[in-house]
């Protein structure tokens, strides 16, 4: 299989490239290095079946591939709100370009959509049948609505042009190789704790998220790509739900940090609760997460210790 990974130099993309190479794929990694970096795939550069292309998916590209994992899009609020017009262009024009490619070469394409399509959900836990509660004009909408349009485009290319599609709604995923400046909660908490700086809690810390370890999420993506007669959307996430305050306490415990907690105002439209219903992934893909937060967080902390050059205490 010749497999294209858009956003392949990002956090999830680089883990996916590794996994696909292990499974014998020829991997083309395409990235504009906005929130990803060459170093994430530097160890793959000499691999005979790996190729790295610098390209922005807002522009079309001609390639011959069998599979497309379409991940390119900044995922951290800090990054996707930096240039919101570019974010929505990436989701809309970028997805049209990738669907056009899939149509031309008859490749199967998987979209990494997001739990953000559910917005600040009024249904809990969230099932795939839930249509969501998204503010269309808020600061998160460049990302949320961008992904909703991307899902719409996937479905329309499927219905209109018979493109083979797969849609995965990924819930908060963390793990080694998140950037120090990523801005999402797990990396921010690990880095602050290891530096003994205050842990920044936005809001009162009672809001919840359900955290999946990167290997589990990647396994879900790979299973979904190879699933037959199932286009999704499917939730891929860990149903163990934690408050942000609980995540802070666990990070302090596992790092042995002396950091205090620093409370900041909640960002606008911050979802209050989030937890996937993964019945569909369990029944259709035989998938469920294997890594508990405590174990995955310990591995992630080890990664950040190394990145920051902080020896184990
Ligand atoms: P990331 O920011 O580390 O990776 C995104 C990659 O896409 C980066 O390498 C970036 O440089 C690249 N990119 C962005 N715009 C591009 C463009 N116009 N052209 C080419 N490349 C571009 O984020 P991630 O966590 O690895 O997320 C990967 C995908 O998974 C995203 O589509 C994201 O929406 C989705 N997702 C991730 C999570 C999560 O918790 N990690 C949750 C839900 C959905
Ligand atoms: N958050 C926080 N401190 C941080 C970063 C994030 O308290 O340093 C909160 C944020 O307000 C949200 C939750 O943690 O309630 C998850 O935020 P993240 O940006 O990781 O992901 P998302 O909101 O997109 O799920």
CSV table of C-alpha atoms and ligand atoms in Angstrom, one decimal:
chain,number,residue,atom,x,y,z
A,1,UNK,CA,0.0,0.0,0.0
A,2,UNK,CA,1.2,3.5,-0.8
A,3,UNK,CA,-0.2,5.7,2.0
A,4,UNK,CA,-0.4,9.4,2.2
A,5,UNK,CA,-0.4,11.0,5.7
A,6,UNK,CA,-1.3,14.7,5.6
A,7,UNK,CA,-0.2,16.5,8.8
A,8,UNK,CA,2.3,13.6,9.1
A,9,UNK,CA,5.0,15.7,10.9
A,10,UNK,CA,2.5,16.6,13.7
A,11,UNK,CA,1.9,14.8,17.0
A,12,UNK,CA,-0.6,12.1,15.8
A,13,UNK,CA,0.7,12.1,12.3
A,14,UNK,CA,4.3,11.2,13.2
A,15,UNK,CA,3.1,8.3,15.4
A,16,UNK,CA,0.9,7.1,12.5
A,17,UNK,CA,3.8,7.2,10.0
A,18,UNK,CA,5.8,5.0,12.4
A,19,UNK,CA,3.0,2.5,12.7
A,20,UNK,CA,2.3,2.4,9.0
A,21,UNK,CA,6.0,1.8,8.2
A,22,UNK,CA,6.1,-1.0,10.8
A,23,UNK,CA,3.2,-2.6,8.9
A,24,UNK,CA,5.0,-2.5,5.6
A,25,UNK,CA,3.3,0.6,4.0
A,26,UNK,CA,5.1,3.0,1.7
A,27,UNK,CA,4.5,6.3,3.5
A,28,UNK,CA,4.3,9.8,2.0
A,29,UNK,CA,4.3,12.3,4.8
A,30,UNK,CA,3.0,15.7,3.8
A,31,UNK,CA,3.2,18.8,6.0
A,32,UNK,CA,3.6,22.5,5.9
A,33,UNK,CA,5.3,22.5,9.4
A,34,UNK,CA,2.9,25.0,10.9
A,35,UNK,CA,2.3,23.1,14.2
A,36,UNK,CA,4.4,20.1,13.3
A,37,UNK,CA,8.1,19.8,12.8
A,38,UNK,CA,10.7,17.9,10.8
A,39,UNK,CA,12.3,16.6,14.0
A,40,UNK,CA,9.1,14.6,14.7
A,41,UNK,CA,9.9,12.4,11.7
A,42,UNK,CA,13.7,12.9,11.5
A,43,UNK,CA,14.2,9.3,12.7
A,44,UNK,CA,12.2,8.0,9.7
A,45,UNK,CA,14.0,10.0,7.0
A,46,UNK,CA,16.5,7.2,6.2
A,47,UNK,CA,13.7,4.6,6.0
A,48,UNK,CA,13.6,3.3,2.4
A,49,UNK,CA,9.8,3.4,2.3
A,50,UNK,CA,9.4,6.9,3.8
A,51,UNK,CA,9.2,10.2,1.9
A,52,UNK,CA,8.6,13.7,3.4
A,53,UNK,CA,7.1,16.5,1.3
A,54,UNK,CA,6.7,20.1,2.4
A,55,UNK,CA,3.4,21.2,1.0
A,56,UNK,CA,0.4,23.2,2.1
A,57,UNK,CA,-2.9,21.3,1.4
A,58,UNK,CA,-4.7,24.5,0.7
A,59,UNK,CA,-3.0,24.1,-2.7
A,60,UNK,CA,-3.7,21.0,-4.8
A,61,UNK,CA,-1.1,18.3,-5.3
A,62,UNK,CA,-0.8,15.4,-7.7
A,63,UNK,CA,0.3,12.1,-6.2
A,64,UNK,CA,-0.5,8.4,-6.8
A,65,UNK,CA,-1.6,6.7,-3.6
A,66,UNK,CA,-3.9,4.0,-2.3
A,67,UNK,CA,-4.8,5.4,1.1
A,68,UNK,CA,-5.0,8.9,2.5
A,69,UNK,CA,-5.0,9.6,6.3
A,70,UNK,CA,-6.1,13.2,6.2
A,71,UNK,CA,-4.8,14.7,9.5
A,72,UNK,CA,-3.5,18.1,8.4
A,73,UNK,CA,-5.0,20.8,10.6
A,74,UNK,CA,-3.7,22.6,13.7
A,75,UNK,CA,-5.5,20.9,16.7
A,76,UNK,CA,-4.5,23.0,19.8
A,77,UNK,CA,-6.7,26.1,20.4
A,78,UNK,CA,-3.6,28.2,20.7
A,79,UNK,CA,-2.5,27.2,17.2
A,80,UNK,CA,-5.8,27.1,15.4
A,81,UNK,CA,-6.8,30.5,16.8
A,82,UNK,CA,-3.5,32.1,15.8
A,83,UNK,CA,-4.7,32.5,12.2
A,84,UNK,CA,-8.3,31.4,12.2
A,85,UNK,CA,-8.9,32.2,8.5
A,86,UNK,CA,-6.1,29.8,7.6
A,87,UNK,CA,-7.5,27.2,9.9
A,88,UNK,CA,-10.8,27.1,8.2
A,89,UNK,CA,-9.2,27.3,4.8
A,90,UNK,CA,-7.1,24.2,5.8
A,91,UNK,CA,-10.3,22.3,6.8
A,92,UNK,CA,-12.4,23.4,3.8
A,93,UNK,CA,-10.0,23.9,0.8
A,94,UNK,CA,-7.5,21.4,2.1
A,95,UNK,CA,-10.2,18.7,2.5
A,96,UNK,CA,-11.6,19.5,-1.0
A,97,UNK,CA,-8.1,19.0,-2.4
A,98,UNK,CA,-7.6,15.7,-0.6
A,99,UNK,CA,-11.0,14.5,-1.7
A,100,UNK,CA,-10.3,15.5,-5.3
A,101,UNK,CA,-7.0,13.5,-5.1
A,102,UNK,CA,-8.9,10.5,-3.6
A,103,UNK,CA,-11.5,10.7,-6.4
A,104,UNK,CA,-8.9,11.0,-9.2
A,105,UNK,CA,-6.7,8.0,-8.0
A,106,UNK,CA,-9.6,6.0,-6.4
A,107,UNK,CA,-7.9,6.1,-3.0
A,108,UNK,CA,-9.7,5.5,0.3
A,109,UNK,CA,-9.6,8.6,2.5
A,110,UNK,CA,-9.9,8.9,6.3
A,111,UNK,CA,-10.7,12.2,7.9
A,112,UNK,CA,-9.4,12.9,11.5
A,113,UNK,CA,-12.5,14.8,12.7
A,114,UNK,CA,-13.0,15.7,16.3
A,115,UNK,CA,-15.2,15.6,19.3
A,116,UNK,CA,-15.3,19.4,18.8
A,117,UNK,CA,-18.1,18.7,16.3
A,118,UNK,CA,-20.3,18.1,19.4
A,119,UNK,CA,-19.4,21.6,20.7
A,120,UNK,CA,-20.4,22.2,24.3
A,121,UNK,CA,-22.5,19.1,24.3
A,122,UNK,CA,-26.1,18.8,25.7
A,123,UNK,CA,-26.0,15.0,25.4
A,124,UNK,CA,-23.7,13.1,27.7
A,125,UNK,CA,-21.8,10.9,26.9
A,126,UNK,CA,-21.7,11.8,23.2
A,127,UNK,CA,-22.9,9.3,20.7
A,128,UNK,CA,-22.2,9.6,16.9
A,129,UNK,CA,-25.9,10.3,16.4
A,130,UNK,CA,-25.7,13.6,18.4
A,131,UNK,CA,-25.7,16.6,16.1
A,132,UNK,CA,-23.9,18.9,18.5
A,133,UNK,CA,-24.1,22.3,20.1
A,134,UNK,CA,-21.6,24.5,18.4
A,135,UNK,CA,-21.4,28.3,18.4
A,136,UNK,CA,-21.1,29.2,14.7
A,137,UNK,CA,-19.6,32.6,15.4
A,138,UNK,CA,-17.2,32.0,18.3
A,139,UNK,CA,-13.5,31.9,18.5
A,140,UNK,CA,-13.5,28.1,18.3
A,141,UNK,CA,-15.7,27.9,15.3
A,142,UNK,CA,-12.9,28.2,12.8
A,143,UNK,CA,-11.9,24.7,14.0
A,144,UNK,CA,-15.3,23.2,15.0
A,145,UNK,CA,-17.2,24.4,12.0
A,146,UNK,CA,-14.2,23.7,9.8
A,147,UNK,CA,-14.3,20.1,10.8
A,148,UNK,CA,-18.1,20.0,10.5
A,149,UNK,CA,-17.8,21.2,6.9
A,150,UNK,CA,-15.0,18.7,6.3
A,151,UNK,CA,-17.3,15.9,7.4
A,152,UNK,CA,-20.0,17.3,5.1
A,153,UNK,CA,-17.5,17.3,2.2
A,154,UNK,CA,-16.5,13.7,2.9
A,155,UNK,CA,-20.2,12.6,2.9
A,156,UNK,CA,-21.0,14.5,-0.3
A,157,UNK,CA,-18.0,13.2,-2.2
A,158,UNK,CA,-19.0,9.8,-1.1
A,159,UNK,CA,-22.7,10.1,-2.1
A,160,UNK,CA,-22.0,12.1,-5.3
A,161,UNK,CA,-18.7,10.6,-6.5
A,162,UNK,CA,-18.5,7.2,-4.7
A,163,UNK,CA,-15.3,8.2,-3.0
A,164,UNK,CA,-14.5,5.6,-0.3
A,165,UNK,CA,-14.4,7.5,3.0
A,166,UNK,CA,-13.9,6.9,6.7
A,167,UNK,CA,-14.7,9.5,9.3
A,168,UNK,CA,-13.2,9.3,12.8
A,169,UNK,CA,-14.1,11.7,15.6
A,170,UNK,CA,-11.0,11.8,17.8
A,171,UNK,CA,-11.4,12.8,21.5
A,172,UNK,CA,-8.5,14.5,23.5
A,173,UNK,CA,-5.4,12.5,22.8
A,174,UNK,CA,-2.0,13.0,24.6
A,175,UNK,CA,1.3,11.3,24.7
A,176,UNK,CA,5.0,11.6,23.9
A,177,UNK,CA,6.0,14.0,21.1
A,178,UNK,CA,3.4,16.6,22.0
A,179,UNK,CA,5.3,19.9,21.6
A,180,UNK,CA,6.4,21.8,24.7
A,181,UNK,CA,4.5,24.9,23.3
A,182,UNK,CA,1.5,22.8,22.0
A,183,UNK,CA,-0.8,24.7,24.4
A,184,UNK,CA,-3.2,21.8,25.1
A,185,UNK,CA,-3.8,20.9,28.7
A,186,UNK,CA,-1.7,17.7,29.2
A,187,UNK,CA,1.5,19.3,27.7
A,188,UNK,CA,0.9,22.6,29.6
A,189,UNK,CA,0.4,20.7,32.9
A,190,UNK,CA,3.4,18.4,32.4
A,191,UNK,CA,5.8,21.2,31.4
A,192,UNK,CA,4.7,23.5,34.3
A,193,UNK,CA,4.9,20.7,36.8
A,194,UNK,CA,8.4,19.6,35.7
A,195,UNK,CA,9.6,23.2,35.8
A,196,UNK,CA,8.0,23.7,39.3
A,197,UNK,CA,6.0,26.6,37.8
A,198,UNK,CA,2.3,27.2,38.7
A,199,UNK,CA,-0.2,24.8,36.9
A,200,UNK,CA,-2.5,27.0,34.8
A,201,UNK,CA,-6.1,26.0,35.3
A,202,UNK,CA,-8.6,27.8,33.1
A,203,UNK,CA,-11.9,28.3,34.8
A,204,UNK,CA,-12.7,26.4,38.1
A,205,UNK,CA,-11.2,23.1,36.9
A,206,UNK,CA,-14.5,21.3,37.2
A,207,UNK,CA,-14.9,21.0,33.4
A,208,UNK,CA,-14.2,17.4,32.2
A,209,UNK,CA,-12.3,15.8,29.4
A,210,UNK,CA,-11.6,12.1,28.6
A,211,UNK,CA,-8.0,11.5,27.7
A,212,UNK,CA,-6.8,8.8,25.3
A,213,UNK,CA,-3.2,7.7,25.0
A,214,UNK,CA,-1.7,8.2,21.5
A,215,UNK,CA,-1.1,4.5,20.8
A,216,UNK,CA,-4.7,3.7,21.4
A,217,UNK,CA,-6.0,6.5,19.2
A,218,UNK,CA,-3.6,5.5,16.3
A,219,UNK,CA,-4.8,1.9,16.6
A,220,UNK,CA,-8.3,3.2,16.2
A,221,UNK,CA,-7.5,5.1,13.1
A,222,UNK,CA,-5.7,2.2,11.5
A,223,UNK,CA,-8.6,-0.2,12.3
A,224,UNK,CA,-11.1,2.3,10.9
A,225,UNK,CA,-9.2,2.7,7.7
A,226,UNK,CA,-9.2,-1.0,7.1
A,227,UNK,CA,-12.8,-1.6,8.2
A,228,UNK,CA,-15.1,-2.9,5.5
A,229,UNK,CA,-18.7,-1.6,4.9
A,230,UNK,CA,-18.3,1.0,7.7
A,231,UNK,CA,-17.7,4.7,6.9
A,232,UNK,CA,-18.5,6.1,10.3
A,233,UNK,CA,-18.5,8.6,11.8
A,234,UNK,CA,-17.0,6.7,14.7
A,235,UNK,CA,-15.9,8.1,18.1
A,236,UNK,CA,-12.3,7.2,19.1
A,237,UNK,CA,-11.6,8.1,22.6
A,238,UNK,CA,-11.2,6.9,26.2
A,239,UNK,CA,-14.5,7.0,28.1
A,240,UNK,CA,-12.7,7.5,31.5
A,241,UNK,CA,-13.7,11.1,32.3
A,242,UNK,CA,-11.6,13.4,34.5
A,243,UNK,CA,-12.0,17.0,35.7
A,244,UNK,CA,-9.2,19.3,34.8
A,245,UNK,CA,-8.5,19.7,38.5
A,246,UNK,CA,-8.1,15.9,38.8
A,247,UNK,CA,-5.7,16.0,35.9
A,248,UNK,CA,-3.6,18.7,37.7
A,249,UNK,CA,-3.5,16.6,40.9
A,250,UNK,CA,-2.4,13.5,39.1
A,251,UNK,CA,0.3,15.4,37.2
A,252,UNK,CA,1.6,16.8,40.5
A,253,UNK,CA,1.6,13.3,42.0
A,254,UNK,CA,3.4,11.7,39.1
A,255,UNK,CA,6.0,14.4,38.7
A,256,UNK,CA,6.6,14.9,42.4
A,257,UNK,CA,6.4,18.6,41.6
A,258,UNK,CA,6.2,21.5,44.1
A,259,UNK,CA,4.0,23.6,41.7
A,260,UNK,CA,1.0,25.4,43.0
A,261,UNK,CA,-2.3,25.7,41.1
A,262,UNK,CA,-3.0,29.0,39.3
A,263,UNK,CA,-6.6,29.8,38.3
A,264,UNK,CA,-7.2,31.8,35.1
A,265,UNK,CA,-10.5,32.9,33.5
A,266,UNK,CA,-12.1,30.1,31.3
A,267,UNK,CA,-11.7,30.7,27.6
A,268,UNK,CA,-14.9,31.5,25.7
A,269,UNK,CA,-17.1,28.5,24.6
A,270,UNK,CA,-14.9,26.1,26.6
A,271,UNK,CA,-16.9,22.8,26.6
A,272,UNK,CA,-18.1,21.9,30.1
A,273,UNK,CA,-18.2,18.1,29.8
A,274,UNK,CA,-16.8,15.7,27.2
A,275,UNK,CA,-16.9,11.9,27.2
A,276,UNK,CA,-17.2,9.5,24.2
A,277,UNK,CA,-19.7,6.7,23.9
A,278,UNK,CA,-17.5,4.1,22.2
A,279,UNK,CA,-20.2,1.4,21.7
A,280,UNK,CA,-19.8,1.8,17.9
A,281,UNK,CA,-16.0,1.4,17.9
A,282,UNK,CA,-16.3,-1.6,20.2
A,283,UNK,CA,-18.8,-3.4,18.1
A,284,UNK,CA,-17.7,-2.4,14.5
A,285,UNK,CA,-14.0,-2.2,15.0
A,286,UNK,CA,-13.3,-4.4,18.0
A,287,UNK,CA,-11.5,-1.4,19.4
A,288,UNK,CA,-11.2,0.0,22.9
A,289,UNK,CA,-8.5,1.9,24.7
A,290,UNK,CA,-6.0,-0.1,26.7
A,291,UNK,CA,-4.0,2.6,28.4
A,292,UNK,CA,-5.2,4.1,31.7
A,293,UNK,CA,-4.5,7.9,32.2
A,294,UNK,CA,-2.1,7.2,35.1
A,295,UNK,CA,0.1,4.9,32.9
A,296,UNK,CA,0.0,7.1,29.8
A,297,UNK,CA,0.6,10.2,31.7
A,298,UNK,CA,3.7,8.7,33.4
A,299,UNK,CA,5.1,7.9,29.9
A,300,UNK,CA,4.3,11.4,28.7
A,301,UNK,CA,6.0,12.9,31.7
A,302,UNK,CA,9.1,10.8,30.9
A,303,UNK,CA,9.1,12.3,27.4
A,304,UNK,CA,8.9,15.9,28.7
A,305,UNK,CA,11.6,15.2,31.3
A,306,UNK,CA,13.9,14.2,28.4
A,307,UNK,CA,12.8,17.1,26.2
A,308,UNK,CA,13.4,19.6,29.0
A,309,UNK,CA,16.6,18.0,30.2
A,310,UNK,CA,15.2,17.4,33.7
A,311,UNK,CA,16.6,14.3,35.4
A,312,UNK,CA,14.2,11.9,37.1
A,313,UNK,CA,13.9,12.8,40.8
B,1,LIG,P1,-0.7,18.8,15.3
B,1,LIG,O1,-1.0,20.2,15.3
B,1,LIG,O2,0.4,18.2,16.1
B,1,LIG,O3,-0.7,18.2,13.8
B,1,LIG,C1,-1.3,18.8,12.7
B,1,LIG,C2,-0.3,18.8,11.6
B,1,LIG,O4,-0.9,19.3,10.4
B,1,LIG,C3,1.0,19.6,11.9
B,1,LIG,O5,2.1,18.9,11.5
B,1,LIG,C4,0.8,20.8,10.9
B,1,LIG,O6,2.0,21.4,10.6
B,1,LIG,C5,0.0,20.2,9.8
B,1,LIG,N1,-0.7,21.2,9.0
B,1,LIG,C6,-1.6,22.2,9.5
B,1,LIG,N2,-2.1,22.9,8.5
B,1,LIG,C7,-1.6,22.4,7.3
B,1,LIG,C8,-1.7,22.7,6.0
B,1,LIG,N3,-2.5,23.7,5.6
B,1,LIG,N4,-1.0,22.0,5.1
B,1,LIG,C9,-0.2,21.0,5.4
B,1,LIG,N5,-0.1,20.6,6.7
B,1,LIG,C10,-0.7,21.3,7.7
B,1,LIG,O7,-2.1,18.1,15.9
B,1,LIG,P2,-2.5,16.6,16.2
B,1,LIG,O8,-2.9,16.5,17.6
B,1,LIG,O9,-1.4,15.7,15.7
B,1,LIG,O10,-3.8,16.5,15.3
B,1,LIG,C11,-3.8,15.8,14.1
B,1,LIG,C12,-5.2,15.7,13.5
B,1,LIG,O11,-6.1,15.1,14.5
B,1,LIG,C13,-5.9,17.1,13.3
B,1,LIG,O12,-6.7,17.0,12.1
B,1,LIG,C14,-6.8,17.3,14.5
B,1,LIG,O13,-7.9,18.1,14.2
B,1,LIG,C15,-7.2,15.8,14.8
B,1,LIG,N6,-7.6,15.7,16.2
B,1,LIG,C16,-6.6,15.6,17.2
B,1,LIG,C17,-7.0,15.5,18.5
B,1,LIG,C18,-6.0,15.4,19.6
B,1,LIG,O14,-6.4,15.3,20.8
B,1,LIG,N7,-4.7,15.2,19.3
B,1,LIG,C19,-8.3,15.4,18.9
B,1,LIG,C20,-9.3,15.6,17.8
B,1,LIG,C21,-8.9,15.7,16.5
B,2,LIG,N1,-6.9,24.0,30.0
B,2,LIG,C1,-6.4,24.4,31.2
B,2,LIG,N2,-5.1,24.8,31.3
B,2,LIG,C2,-4.3,24.8,30.2
B,2,LIG,C3,-4.8,24.4,28.9
B,2,LIG,C4,-6.1,24.0,28.9
B,2,LIG,O1,-7.1,24.4,32.3
B,2,LIG,O2,-3.1,25.1,30.3
B,2,LIG,C5,-8.3,23.5,30.0
B,2,LIG,C6,-9.1,24.1,28.9
B,2,LIG,O3,-9.8,25.3,29.3
B,2,LIG,C7,-10.1,23.0,28.6
B,2,LIG,C8,-9.4,21.7,28.9
B,2,LIG,O4,-8.3,22.1,29.8
B,2,LIG,O5,-11.2,23.1,29.6
B,2,LIG,C9,-8.8,21.0,27.7
B,2,LIG,O6,-8.2,22.0,26.9
B,2,LIG,P1,-7.3,21.6,25.6
B,2,LIG,O7,-6.9,22.9,25.0
B,2,LIG,O8,-6.3,20.6,25.9
B,2,LIG,O9,-8.4,20.8,24.7
B,2,LIG,P2,-9.9,21.1,24.2
B,2,LIG,O10,-10.5,22.3,25.0
B,2,LIG,O11,-9.8,21.4,22.8
B,2,LIG,O12,-10.6,19.9,24.5
